Amino acid sequence: MKIELLAILILAAIVGTSCTENRVTESTLNDSRSDVFQSANGGVVSSGNTIVYNVYLKPQDMTDPYAPELYENFNREAFVDSLFEAIYHNRAQVTDMSGNPLTIDSIKTLEIEDPRYFRDKLAGVQFTEEWTFCPKTKTMTKKVRKMLVGYELVEDSMIVALRPGFVFTFD
């Protein structure tokens, strides 16, 4: 009985001091160095900033025989189709690079009439994310805020750059 009571008290203490109870506020983060993932109370810490990075959806070097192995568990076609289906069924907010909303018709026109923007040319995405780290549980959460789709620019069987397409915004 005493051991069970002790176990319940320890569990309650752990739950009571978990990261969900010790969130660092935005004002606290702004008062400290934003590049440091720590807090005085050991709670959830935001980097205070966003991070932007690119992810290629297919091999950059089309002549590299080993490059396809990196993508063997990724169904690029299904992923790209799901993006367009989300747009065409009004389940996604899409803008141009300046943040101006795009219509479904403008996306369809771009996709159908301009070969540079055909679905098979969509080769990468650029994510804008907010990261949060919890030192107590050693967990990290990433919240995607924006996703810019990029279309391949190919020279000598290499994707040398991505042409910006449109931006998905997430709440």
JSON list of C-alpha atoms in Angstrom, two decimals:
[
{"chain": "A", "resi": 1, "resn": "MET", "atom": "CA", "xyz": [0.00, 0.00, 0.00]},
{"chain": "A", "resi": 2, "resn": "LYS", "atom": "CA", "xyz": [2.80, 2.42, 0.95]},
{"chain": "A", "resi": 3, "resn": "ILE", "atom": "CA", "xyz": [4.71, 1.58, -2.23]},
{"chain": "A", "resi": 4, "resn": "GLU", "atom": "CA", "xyz": [1.61, 2.18, -4.37]},
{"chain": "A", "resi": 5, "resn": "LEU", "atom": "CA", "xyz": [0.98, 5.52, -2.63]},
{"chain": "A", "resi": 6, "resn": "LEU", "atom": "CA", "xyz": [4.62, 6.51, -3.12]},
{"chain": "A", "resi": 7, "resn": "ALA", "atom": "CA", "xyz": [4.43, 5.57, -6.82]},
{"chain": "A", "resi": 8, "resn": "ILE", "atom": "CA", "xyz": [1.28, 7.65, -7.26]},
{"chain": "A", "resi": 9, "resn": "LEU", "atom": "CA", "xyz": [2.91, 10.65, -5.55]},
{"chain": "A", "resi": 10, "resn": "ILE", "atom": "CA", "xyz": [6.01, 10.37, -7.72]},
{"chain": "A", "resi": 11, "resn": "LEU", "atom": "CA", "xyz": [3.89, 10.09, -10.86]},
{"chain": "A", "resi": 12, "resn": "ALA", "atom": "CA", "xyz": [1.83, 13.12, -9.80]},
{"chain": "A", "resi": 13, "resn": "ALA", "atom": "CA", "xyz": [5.03, 15.11, -9.21]},
{"chain": "A", "resi": 14, "resn": "ILE", "atom": "CA", "xyz": [6.37, 14.18, -12.64]},
{"chain": "A", "resi": 15, "resn": "VAL", "atom": "CA", "xyz": [3.11, 15.07, -14.37]},
{"chain": "A", "resi": 16, "resn": "GLY", "atom": "CA", "xyz": [2.80, 18.27, -12.34]},
{"chain": "A", "resi": 17, "resn": "THR", "atom": "CA", "xyz": [6.22, 19.49, -13.47]},
{"chain": "A", "resi": 18, "resn": "SER", "atom": "CA", "xyz": [6.00, 18.40, -17.09]},
{"chain": "A", "resi": 19, "resn": "CYS", "atom": "CA", "xyz": [6.77, 20.77, -19.92]},
{"chain": "A", "resi": 20, "resn": "THR", "atom": "CA", "xyz": [3.14, 21.53, -20.58]},
{"chain": "A", "resi": 21, "resn": "GLU", "atom": "CA", "xyz": [2.94, 23.24, -17.21]},
{"chain": "A", "resi": 22, "resn": "ASN", "atom": "CA", "xyz": [6.12, 25.31, -17.54]},
{"chain": "A", "resi": 23, "resn": "ARG", "atom": "CA", "xyz": [5.75, 27.10, -20.84]},
{"chain": "A", "resi": 24, "resn": "VAL", "atom": "CA", "xyz": [8.04, 30.04, -21.44]},
{"chain": "A", "resi": 25, "resn": "THR", "atom": "CA", "xyz": [6.17, 33.08, -22.64]},
{"chain": "A", "resi": 26, "resn": "GLU", "atom": "CA", "xyz": [7.09, 35.07, -25.73]},
{"chain": "A", "resi": 27, "resn": "SER", "atom": "CA", "xyz": [8.08, 38.06, -23.56]},
{"chain": "A", "resi": 28, "resn": "THR", "atom": "CA", "xyz": [10.45, 35.84, -21.55]},
{"chain": "A", "resi": 29, "resn": "LEU", "atom": "CA", "xyz": [12.05, 34.64, -24.76]},
{"chain": "A", "resi": 30, "resn": "ASN", "atom": "CA", "xyz": [12.48, 38.16, -26.06]},
{"chain": "A", "resi": 31, "resn": "ASP", "atom": "CA", "xyz": [14.31, 39.13, -22.85]},
{"chain": "A", "resi": 32, "resn": "SER", "atom": "CA", "xyz": [16.88, 36.36, -23.30]},
{"chain": "A", "resi": 33, "resn": "ARG", "atom": "CA", "xyz": [19.19, 35.26, -26.07]},
{"chain": "A", "resi": 34, "resn": "SER", "atom": "CA", "xyz": [16.98, 33.69, -28.72]},
{"chain": "A", "resi": 35, "resn": "ASP", "atom": "CA", "xyz": [19.70, 31.32, -29.90]},
{"chain": "A", "resi": 36, "resn": "VAL", "atom": "CA", "xyz": [19.89, 29.49, -26.57]},
{"chain": "A", "resi": 37, "resn": "PHE", "atom": "CA", "xyz": [17.55, 26.57, -25.93]},
{"chain": "A", "resi": 38, "resn": "GLN", "atom": "CA", "xyz": [17.30, 26.83, -22.16]},
{"chain": "A", "resi": 39, "resn": "SER", "atom": "CA", "xyz": [15.14, 28.34, -19.47]},
{"chain": "A", "resi": 40, "resn": "ALA", "atom": "CA", "xyz": [15.50, 28.91, -15.76]},
{"chain": "A", "resi": 41, "resn": "ASN", "atom": "CA", "xyz": [12.57, 26.64, -14.94]},
{"chain": "A", "resi": 42, "resn": "GLY", "atom": "CA", "xyz": [13.52, 23.93, -17.47]},
{"chain": "A", "resi": 43, "resn": "GLY", "atom": "CA", "xyz": [10.22, 24.29, -19.32]},
{"chain": "A", "resi": 44, "resn": "VAL", "atom": "CA", "xyz": [9.41, 24.42, -23.00]},
{"chain": "A", "resi": 45, "resn": "VAL", "atom": "CA", "xyz": [11.71, 26.76, -24.87]},
{"chain": "A", "resi": 46, "resn": "SER", "atom": "CA", "xyz": [11.10, 28.28, -28.26]},
{"chain": "A", "resi": 47, "resn": "SER", "atom": "CA", "xyz": [14.04, 29.40, -30.35]},
{"chain": "A", "resi": 48, "resn": "GLY", "atom": "CA", "xyz": [12.22, 32.73, -30.61]},
{"chain": "A", "resi": 49, "resn": "ASN", "atom": "CA", "xyz": [12.76, 32.67, -34.36]},
{"chain": "A", "resi": 50, "resn": "THR", "atom": "CA", "xyz": [11.79, 30.71, -37.40]},
{"chain": "A", "resi": 51, "resn": "ILE", "atom": "CA", "xyz": [14.04, 28.49, -39.45]},
{"chain": "A", "resi": 52, "resn": "VAL", "atom": "CA", "xyz": [13.86, 28.21, -43.23]},
{"chain": "A", "resi": 53, "resn": "TYR", "atom": "CA", "xyz": [15.26, 25.24, -45.14]},
{"chain": "A", "resi": 54, "resn": "ASN", "atom": "CA", "xyz": [14.89, 23.41, -48.45]},
{"chain": "A", "resi": 55, "resn": "VAL", "atom": "CA", "xyz": [14.00, 19.78, -49.02]},
{"chain": "A", "resi": 56, "resn": "TYR", "atom": "CA", "xyz": [14.42, 18.19, -52.42]},
{"chain": "A", "resi": 57, "resn": "LEU", "atom": "CA", "xyz": [11.64, 15.80, -53.42]},
{"chain": "A", "resi": 58, "resn": "LYS", "atom": "CA", "xyz": [13.72, 13.96, -56.02]},
{"chain": "A", "resi": 59, "resn": "PRO", "atom": "CA", "xyz": [17.43, 13.45, -56.70]},
{"chain": "A", "resi": 60, "resn": "GLN", "atom": "CA", "xyz": [19.39, 16.54, -57.68]},
{"chain": "A", "resi": 61, "resn": "ASP", "atom": "CA", "xyz": [21.88, 14.54, -59.74]},
{"chain": "A", "resi": 62, "resn": "MET", "atom": "CA", "xyz": [19.89, 12.41, -62.18]},
{"chain": "A", "resi": 63, "resn": "THR", "atom": "CA", "xyz": [23.03, 10.52, -63.23]},
{"chain": "A", "resi": 64, "resn": "ASP", "atom": "CA", "xyz": [23.91, 9.35, -59.70]},
{"chain": "A", "resi": 65, "resn": "PRO", "atom": "CA", "xyz": [22.86, 5.67, -59.56]},
{"chain": "A", "resi": 66, "resn": "TYR", "atom": "CA", "xyz": [22.62, 5.75, -55.74]},
{"chain": "A", "resi": 67, "resn": "ALA", "atom": "CA", "xyz": [20.53, 8.93, -55.40]},
{"chain": "A", "resi": 68, "resn": "PRO", "atom": "CA", "xyz": [17.16, 7.19, -55.93]},
{"chain": "A", "resi": 69, "resn": "GLU", "atom": "CA", "xyz": [17.78, 5.14, -52.77]},
{"chain": "A", "resi": 70, "resn": "LEU", "atom": "CA", "xyz": [17.31, 8.31, -50.73]},
{"chain": "A", "resi": 71, "resn": "TYR", "atom": "CA", "xyz": [13.76, 8.61, -52.03]},
{"chain": "A", "resi": 72, "resn": "GLU", "atom": "CA", "xyz": [12.72, 4.95, -52.24]},
{"chain": "A", "resi": 73, "resn": "ASN", "atom": "CA", "xyz": [10.27, 5.28, -49.31]},
{"chain": "A", "resi": 74, "resn": "PHE", "atom": "CA", "xyz": [8.84, 8.60, -50.47]},
{"chain": "A", "resi": 75, "resn": "ASN", "atom": "CA", "xyz": [5.94, 8.71, -52.91]},
{"chain": "A", "resi": 76, "resn": "ARG", "atom": "CA", "xyz": [6.61, 12.09, -54.53]},
{"chain": "A", "resi": 77, "resn": "GLU", "atom": "CA", "xyz": [3.76, 11.80, -57.00]},
{"chain": "A", "resi": 78, "resn": "ALA", "atom": "CA", "xyz": [1.19, 11.14, -54.25]},
{"chain": "A", "resi": 79, "resn": "PHE", "atom": "CA", "xyz": [2.61, 14.00, -52.15]},
{"chain": "A", "resi": 80, "resn": "VAL", "atom": "CA", "xyz": [2.46, 16.48, -55.05]},
{"chain": "A", "resi": 81, "resn": "ASP", "atom": "CA", "xyz": [-1.03, 15.31, -56.04]},
{"chain": "A", "resi": 82, "resn": "SER", "atom": "CA", "xyz": [-2.23, 15.81, -52.46]},
{"chain": "A", "resi": 83, "resn": "LEU", "atom": "CA", "xyz": [-0.97, 19.41, -52.51]},
{"chain": "A", "resi": 84, "resn": "PHE", "atom": "CA", "xyz": [-2.92, 20.22, -55.66]},
{"chain": "A", "resi": 85, "resn": "GLU", "atom": "CA", "xyz": [-6.02, 18.38, -54.43]},
{"chain": "A", "resi": 86, "resn": "ALA", "atom": "CA", "xyz": [-5.93, 20.46, -51.24]},
{"chain": "A", "resi": 87, "resn": "ILE", "atom": "CA", "xyz": [-5.86, 23.63, -53.35]},
{"chain": "A", "resi": 88, "resn": "TYR", "atom": "CA", "xyz": [-8.60, 22.50, -55.74]},
{"chain": "A", "resi": 89, "resn": "HIS", "atom": "CA", "xyz": [-10.92, 21.49, -52.88]},
{"chain": "A", "resi": 90, "resn": "ASN", "atom": "CA", "xyz": [-10.39, 24.73, -50.91]},
{"chain": "A", "resi": 91, "resn": "ARG", "atom": "CA", "xyz": [-8.54, 22.95, -48.09]},
{"chain": "A", "resi": 92, "resn": "ALA", "atom": "CA", "xyz": [-5.36, 25.02, -48.46]},
{"chain": "A", "resi": 93, "resn": "GLN", "atom": "CA", "xyz": [-4.51, 28.70, -48.38]},
{"chain": "A", "resi": 94, "resn": "VAL", "atom": "CA", "xyz": [-2.15, 29.54, -51.23]},
{"chain": "A", "resi": 95, "resn": "THR", "atom": "CA", "xyz": [-0.40, 32.83, -52.01]},
{"chain": "A", "resi": 96, "resn": "ASP", "atom": "CA", "xyz": [2.24, 34.15, -54.32]},
{"chain": "A", "resi": 97, "resn": "MET", "atom": "CA", "xyz": [5.70, 35.07, -52.99]},
{"chain": "A", "resi": 98, "resn": "SER", "atom": "CA", "xyz": [4.42, 38.49, -51.90]},
{"chain": "A", "resi": 99, "resn": "GLY", "atom": "CA", "xyz": [1.57, 37.02, -49.85]},
{"chain": "A", "resi": 100, "resn": "ASN", "atom": "CA", "xyz": [-1.19, 37.86, -52.33]},
{"chain": "A", "resi": 101, "resn": "PRO", "atom": "CA", "xyz": [-3.89, 35.15, -52.41]},
{"chain": "A", "resi": 102, "resn": "LEU", "atom": "CA", "xyz": [-4.01, 32.99, -55.53]},
{"chain": "A", "resi": 103, "resn": "THR", "atom": "CA", "xyz": [-7.20, 31.63, -57.02]},
{"chain": "A", "resi": 104, "resn": "ILE", "atom": "CA", "xyz": [-7.85, 28.04, -57.93]},
{"chain": "A", "resi": 105, "resn": "ASP", "atom": "CA", "xyz": [-8.16, 29.10, -61.58]},
{"chain": "A", "resi": 106, "resn": "SER", "atom": "CA", "xyz": [-4.74, 30.79, -61.54]},
{"chain": "A", "resi": 107, "resn": "ILE", "atom": "CA", "xyz": [-3.12, 27.62, -60.14]},
{"chain": "A", "resi": 108, "resn": "LYS", "atom": "CA", "xyz": [-4.89, 25.45, -62.74]},
{"chain": "A", "resi": 109, "resn": "THR", "atom": "CA", "xyz": [-3.79, 27.77, -65.54]},
{"chain": "A", "resi": 110, "resn": "LEU", "atom": "CA", "xyz": [-0.20, 27.73, -64.33]},
{"chain": "A", "resi": 111, "resn": "GLU", "atom": "CA", "xyz": [-0.19, 23.95, -63.98]},
{"chain": "A", "resi": 112, "resn": "ILE", "atom": "CA", "xyz": [-1.79, 23.23, -67.36]},
{"chain": "A", "resi": 113, "resn": "GLU", "atom": "CA", "xyz": [-0.44, 25.94, -69.66]},
{"chain": "A", "resi": 114, "resn": "ASP", "atom": "CA", "xyz": [3.17, 26.51, -68.55]},
{"chain": "A", "resi": 115, "resn": "PRO", "atom": "CA", "xyz": [5.44, 23.44, -68.95]},
{"chain": "A", "resi": 116, "resn": "ARG", "atom": "CA", "xyz": [7.87, 24.91, -66.40]},
{"chain": "A", "resi": 117, "resn": "TYR", "atom": "CA", "xyz": [5.15, 24.40, -63.76]},
{"chain": "A", "resi": 118, "resn": "PHE", "atom": "CA", "xyz": [3.90, 20.92, -64.64]},
{"chain": "A", "resi": 119, "resn": "ARG", "atom": "CA", "xyz": [3.52, 18.63, -61.62]},
{"chain": "A", "resi": 120, "resn": "ASP", "atom": "CA", "xyz": [6.40, 16.42, -62.66]},
{"chain": "A", "resi": 121, "resn": "LYS", "atom": "CA", "xyz": [8.70, 19.46, -62.45]},
{"chain": "A", "resi": 122, "resn": "LEU", "atom": "CA", "xyz": [7.88, 20.12, -58.79]},
{"chain": "A", "resi": 123, "resn": "ALA", "atom": "CA", "xyz": [11.19, 19.11, -57.24]},
{"chain": "A", "resi": 124, "resn": "GLY", "atom": "CA", "xyz": [11.40, 20.71, -53.81]},
{"chain": "A", "resi": 125, "resn": "VAL", "atom": "CA", "xyz": [9.80, 22.59, -50.98]},
{"chain": "A", "resi": 126, "resn": "GLN", "atom": "CA", "xyz": [11.06, 25.29, -48.68]},
{"chain": "A", "resi": 127, "resn": "PHE", "atom": "CA", "xyz": [9.74, 25.13, -45.13]},
{"chain": "A", "resi": 128, "resn": "THR", "atom": "CA", "xyz": [9.41, 28.03, -42.71]},
{"chain": "A", "resi": 129, "resn": "GLU", "atom": "CA", "xyz": [9.04, 26.52, -39.24]},
{"chain": "A", "resi": 130, "resn": "GLU", "atom": "CA", "xyz": [8.98, 27.40, -35.57]},
{"chain": "A", "resi": 131, "resn": "TRP", "atom": "CA", "xyz": [10.85, 25.00, -33.32]},
{"chain": "A", "resi": 132, "resn": "THR", "atom": "CA", "xyz": [10.19, 24.28, -29.65]},
{"chain": "A", "resi": 133, "resn": "PHE", "atom": "CA", "xyz": [12.38, 22.17, -27.39]},
{"chain": "A", "resi": 134, "resn": "CYS", "atom": "CA", "xyz": [11.57, 20.61, -23.99]},
{"chain": "A", "resi": 135, "resn": "PRO", "atom": "CA", "xyz": [14.74, 19.76, -22.05]},
{"chain": "A", "resi": 136, "resn": "LYS", "atom": "CA", "xyz": [12.83, 17.78, -19.42]},
{"chain": "A", "resi": 137, "resn": "THR", "atom": "CA", "xyz": [11.32, 15.30, -21.85]},
{"chain": "A", "resi": 138, "resn": "LYS", "atom": "CA", "xyz": [14.05, 15.73, -24.48]},
{"chain": "A", "resi": 139, "resn": "THR", "atom": "CA", "xyz": [11.43, 16.31, -27.15]},
{"chain": "A", "resi": 140, "resn": "MET", "atom": "CA", "xyz": [11.28, 18.77, -30.00]},
{"chain": "A", "resi": 141, "resn": "THR", "atom": "CA", "xyz": [8.22, 20.10, -31.79]},
{"chain": "A", "resi": 142, "resn": "LYS", "atom": "CA", "xyz": [8.31, 21.69, -35.22]},
{"chain": "A", "resi": 143, "resn": "LYS", "atom": "CA", "xyz": [5.38, 23.81, -36.44]},
{"chain": "A", "resi": 144, "resn": "VAL", "atom": "CA", "xyz": [5.27, 24.46, -40.17]},
{"chain": "A", "resi": 145, "resn": "ARG", "atom": "CA", "xyz": [4.14, 28.04, -40.86]},
{"chain": "A", "resi": 146, "resn": "LYS", "atom": "CA", "xyz": [4.75, 28.20, -44.62]},
{"chain": "A", "resi": 147, "resn": "MET", "atom": "CA", "xyz": [5.74, 25.87, -47.42]},
{"chain": "A", "resi": 148, "resn": "LEU", "atom": "CA", "xyz": [6.99, 27.26, -50.72]},
{"chain": "A", "resi": 149, "resn": "VAL", "atom": "CA", "xyz": [6.92, 24.80, -53.60]},
{"chain": "A", "resi": 150, "resn": "GLY", "atom": "CA", "xyz": [9.82, 24.88, -56.05]},
{"chain": "A", "resi": 151, "resn": "TYR", "atom": "CA", "xyz": [10.11, 23.69, -59.63]},
{"chain": "A", "resi": 152, "resn": "GLU", "atom": "CA", "xyz": [13.31, 22.24, -61.07]},
{"chain": "A", "resi": 153, "resn": "LEU", "atom": "CA", "xyz": [15.80, 24.16, -63.17]},
{"chain": "A", "resi": 154, "resn": "VAL", "atom": "CA", "xyz": [17.92, 21.47, -64.87]},
{"chain": "A", "resi": 155, "resn": "GLU", "atom": "CA", "xyz": [21.34, 21.77, -66.53]},
{"chain": "A", "resi": 156, "resn": "ASP", "atom": "CA", "xyz": [23.42, 18.77, -67.61]},
{"chain": "A", "resi": 157, "resn": "SER", "atom": "CA", "xyz": [21.14, 16.27, -65.83]},
{"chain": "A", "resi": 158, "resn": "MET", "atom": "CA", "xyz": [21.42, 18.21, -62.55]},
{"chain": "A", "resi": 159, "resn": "ILE", "atom": "CA", "xyz": [18.78, 20.18, -60.68]},
{"chain": "A", "resi": 160, "resn": "VAL", "atom": "CA", "xyz": [20.79, 23.37, -60.23]},
{"chain": "A", "resi": 161, "resn": "ALA", "atom": "CA", "xyz": [18.06, 25.47, -58.64]},
{"chain": "A", "resi": 162, "resn": "LEU", "atom": "CA", "xyz": [14.40, 25.59, -57.78]},
{"chain": "A", "resi": 163, "resn": "ARG", "atom": "CA", "xyz": [12.05, 28.07, -59.46]},
{"chain": "A", "resi": 164, "resn": "PRO", "atom": "CA", "xyz": [9.63, 29.47, -56.85]},
{"chain": "A", "resi": 165, "resn": "GLY", "atom": "CA", "xyz": [6.03, 28.45, -57.33]},
{"chain": "A", "resi": 166, "resn": "PHE", "atom": "CA", "xyz": [3.44, 29.33, -54.71]},
{"chain": "A", "resi": 167, "resn": "VAL", "atom": "CA", "xyz": [3.23, 29.36, -50.94]},
{"chain": "A", "resi": 168, "resn": "PHE", "atom": "CA", "xyz": [1.03, 27.29, -48.62]},
{"chain": "A", "resi": 169, "resn": "THR", "atom": "CA", "xyz": [0.32, 29.08, -45.36]},
{"chain": "A", "resi": 170, "resn": "PHE", "atom": "CA", "xyz": [-0.65, 27.20, -42.21]},
{"chain": "A", "resi": 171, "resn": "ASP", "atom": "CA", "xyz": [-2.34, 28.57, -39.09]}
]
